[in-house]
Short mmCIF file of C-alpha atoms in Angstrom, two decimals:
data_model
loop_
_atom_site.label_atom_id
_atom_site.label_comp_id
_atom_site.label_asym_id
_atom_site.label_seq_id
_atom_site.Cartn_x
_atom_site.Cartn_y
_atom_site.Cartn_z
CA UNK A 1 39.13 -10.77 -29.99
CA UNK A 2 38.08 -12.73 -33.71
CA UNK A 3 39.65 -15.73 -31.52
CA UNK A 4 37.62 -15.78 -28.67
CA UNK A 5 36.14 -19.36 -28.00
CA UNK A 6 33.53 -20.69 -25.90
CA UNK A 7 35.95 -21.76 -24.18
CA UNK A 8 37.41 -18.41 -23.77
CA UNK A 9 34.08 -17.06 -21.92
CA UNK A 10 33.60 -20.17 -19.95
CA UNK A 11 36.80 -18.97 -18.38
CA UNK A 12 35.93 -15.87 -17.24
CA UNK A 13 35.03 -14.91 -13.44
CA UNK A 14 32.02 -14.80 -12.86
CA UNK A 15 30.81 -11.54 -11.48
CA UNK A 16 28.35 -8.84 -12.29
CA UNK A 17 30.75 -6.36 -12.48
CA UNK A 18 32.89 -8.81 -14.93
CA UNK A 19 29.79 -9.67 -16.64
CA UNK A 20 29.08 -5.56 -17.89
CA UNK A 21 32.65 -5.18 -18.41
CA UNK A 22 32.77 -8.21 -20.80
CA UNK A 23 29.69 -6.99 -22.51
CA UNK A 24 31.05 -3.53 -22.80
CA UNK A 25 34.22 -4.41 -24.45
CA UNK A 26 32.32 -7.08 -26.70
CA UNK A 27 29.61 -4.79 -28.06
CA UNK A 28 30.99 -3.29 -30.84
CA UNK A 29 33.12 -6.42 -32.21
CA UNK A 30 29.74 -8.68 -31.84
CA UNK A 31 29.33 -8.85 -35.89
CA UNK A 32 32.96 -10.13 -35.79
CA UNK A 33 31.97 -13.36 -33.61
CA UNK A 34 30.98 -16.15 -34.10
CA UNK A 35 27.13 -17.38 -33.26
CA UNK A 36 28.45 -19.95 -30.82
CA UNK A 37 30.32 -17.28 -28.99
CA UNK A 38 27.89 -14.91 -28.69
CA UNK A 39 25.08 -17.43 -27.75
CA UNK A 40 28.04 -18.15 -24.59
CA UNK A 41 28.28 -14.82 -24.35
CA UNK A 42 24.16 -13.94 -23.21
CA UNK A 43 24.54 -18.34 -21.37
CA UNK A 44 27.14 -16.76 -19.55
CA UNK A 45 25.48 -13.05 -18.71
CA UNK A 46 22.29 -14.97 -17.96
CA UNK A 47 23.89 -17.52 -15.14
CA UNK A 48 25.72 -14.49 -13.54
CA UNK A 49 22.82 -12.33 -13.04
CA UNK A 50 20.71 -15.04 -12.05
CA UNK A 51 16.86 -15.02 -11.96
CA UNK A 52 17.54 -11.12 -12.90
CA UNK A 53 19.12 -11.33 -16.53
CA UNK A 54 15.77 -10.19 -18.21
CA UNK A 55 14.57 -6.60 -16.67
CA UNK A 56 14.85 -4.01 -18.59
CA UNK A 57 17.94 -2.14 -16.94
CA UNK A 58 19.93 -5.19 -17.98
CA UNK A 59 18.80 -6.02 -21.14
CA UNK A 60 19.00 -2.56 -22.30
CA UNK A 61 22.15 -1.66 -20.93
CA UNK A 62 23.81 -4.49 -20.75
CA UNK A 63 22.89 -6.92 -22.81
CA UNK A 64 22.70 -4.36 -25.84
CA UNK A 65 23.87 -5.64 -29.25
CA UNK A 66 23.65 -9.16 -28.04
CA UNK A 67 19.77 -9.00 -27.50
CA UNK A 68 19.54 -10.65 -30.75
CA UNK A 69 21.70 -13.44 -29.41
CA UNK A 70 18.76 -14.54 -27.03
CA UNK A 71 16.72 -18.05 -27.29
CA UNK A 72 13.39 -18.07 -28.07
CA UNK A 73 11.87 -18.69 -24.84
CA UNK A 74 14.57 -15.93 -23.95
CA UNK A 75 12.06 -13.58 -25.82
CA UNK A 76 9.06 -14.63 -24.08
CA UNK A 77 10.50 -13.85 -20.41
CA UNK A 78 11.51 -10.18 -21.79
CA UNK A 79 8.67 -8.12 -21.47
CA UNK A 80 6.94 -6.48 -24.16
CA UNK A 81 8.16 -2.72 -22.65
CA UNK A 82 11.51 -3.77 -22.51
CA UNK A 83 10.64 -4.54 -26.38
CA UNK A 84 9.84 -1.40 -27.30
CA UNK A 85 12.74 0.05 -25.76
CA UNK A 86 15.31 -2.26 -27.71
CA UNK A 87 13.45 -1.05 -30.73
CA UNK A 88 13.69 2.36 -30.21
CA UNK A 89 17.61 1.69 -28.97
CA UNK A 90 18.68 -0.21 -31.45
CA UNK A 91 18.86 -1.71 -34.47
CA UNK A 92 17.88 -4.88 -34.37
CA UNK A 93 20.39 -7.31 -36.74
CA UNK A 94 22.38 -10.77 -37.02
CA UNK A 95 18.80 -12.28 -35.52
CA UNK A 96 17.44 -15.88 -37.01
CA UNK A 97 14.35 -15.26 -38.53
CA UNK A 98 12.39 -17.94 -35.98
CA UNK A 99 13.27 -15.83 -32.94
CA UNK A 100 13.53 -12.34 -35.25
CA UNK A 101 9.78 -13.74 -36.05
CA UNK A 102 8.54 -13.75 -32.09
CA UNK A 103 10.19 -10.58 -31.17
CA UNK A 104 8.14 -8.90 -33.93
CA UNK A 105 5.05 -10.61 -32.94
CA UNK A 106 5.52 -9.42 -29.40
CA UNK A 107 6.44 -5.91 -30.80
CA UNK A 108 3.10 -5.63 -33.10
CA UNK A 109 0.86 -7.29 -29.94
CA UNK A 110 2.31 -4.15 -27.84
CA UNK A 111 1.09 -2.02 -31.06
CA UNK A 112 4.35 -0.85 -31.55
CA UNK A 113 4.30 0.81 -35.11
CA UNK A 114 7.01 -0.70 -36.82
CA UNK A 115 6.84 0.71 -40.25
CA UNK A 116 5.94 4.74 -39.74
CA UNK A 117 8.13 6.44 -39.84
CA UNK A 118 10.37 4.63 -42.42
CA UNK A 119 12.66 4.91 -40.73
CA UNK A 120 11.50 2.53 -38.05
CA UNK A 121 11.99 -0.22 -41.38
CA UNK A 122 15.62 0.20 -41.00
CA UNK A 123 15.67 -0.32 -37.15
CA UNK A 124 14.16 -3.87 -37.71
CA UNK A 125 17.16 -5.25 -39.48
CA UNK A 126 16.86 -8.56 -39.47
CA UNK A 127 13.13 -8.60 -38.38
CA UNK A 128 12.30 -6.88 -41.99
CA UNK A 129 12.78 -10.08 -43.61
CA UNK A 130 9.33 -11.51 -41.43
CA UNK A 131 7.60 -7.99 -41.70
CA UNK A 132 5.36 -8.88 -44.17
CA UNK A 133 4.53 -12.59 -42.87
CA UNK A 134 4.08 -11.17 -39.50
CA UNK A 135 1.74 -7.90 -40.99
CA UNK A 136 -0.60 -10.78 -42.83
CA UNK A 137 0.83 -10.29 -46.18
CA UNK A 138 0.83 -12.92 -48.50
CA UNK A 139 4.42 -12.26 -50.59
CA UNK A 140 2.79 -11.54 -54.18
CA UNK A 141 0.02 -9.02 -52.55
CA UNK A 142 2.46 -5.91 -50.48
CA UNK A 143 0.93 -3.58 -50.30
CA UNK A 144 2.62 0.23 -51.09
CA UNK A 145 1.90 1.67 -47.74
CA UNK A 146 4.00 -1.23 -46.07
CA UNK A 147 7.18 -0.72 -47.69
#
């Protein structure tokens, strides 16, 4: 699977059943591809399930791992209790910080605390990195209780 192309998952059937099956297999080697791939990967789960890709049944168990492989207007059609649930599912890495940026936003506008326990820190992966932008923190002024 570290040679899987574009090309690769422009070749495969498209069917719903095909689509979970692909994303099944593909979830735990995701790291392992690259960002073009992957970005196929949710083009290609999007155009099978239609004008359904983005409930919460799908993106959760589905999409999985590859939620962080969504566009930015990707993360404005997802809605903000699906976001919560992906944050308490997984955790959240391999994510560019623009779109890493707006899920966080949409996570702290649903008042989803993000950083108590601690724990929830290490859940944000990638989203970590924009914690302190998105909390109103200038760099040279964290505060303690943040981190």
């Amino acid at each position: 699977l570290p040679g899987l192309t574009v090309g690769h998952v422009n070749s495969v059937k498209e069917s719903e059943q095909v689509a979970d099956k692909l994303l099944e297999l593909l979830q735990n080697v995701r790291s392992r591809l690259s960002a073009p791939v992957r970005a196929n990967v949710v083009r290609y789960f999007k155009r099978v399930k239609a004008g359904n890709w983005s409930t919460e049944e799908n993106v959760i168990q589905s999409l999985g791992v590859f939620v962080g492989d969504v566009t930015g207007d990707d993360v404005q059609n997802i809605t903000l209790d699906t976001w919560k649930l992906v944050f308490n599912s997984f955790r959240l890495e391999d994510i560019e910080p623009v779109l890493a940026r707006g899920i966080l936003d949409k996570l702290l506008y649903a008042n989803v605390t993000v950083t108590d326990p601690p724990d929830n820190i290490r859940k944000l992966g990638q989203l970590a990195c924009v914690l302190p932008e998105a909390l109103g923190y200038k760099a040279n002024s964290l505060s303690q209780d943040v981190w």
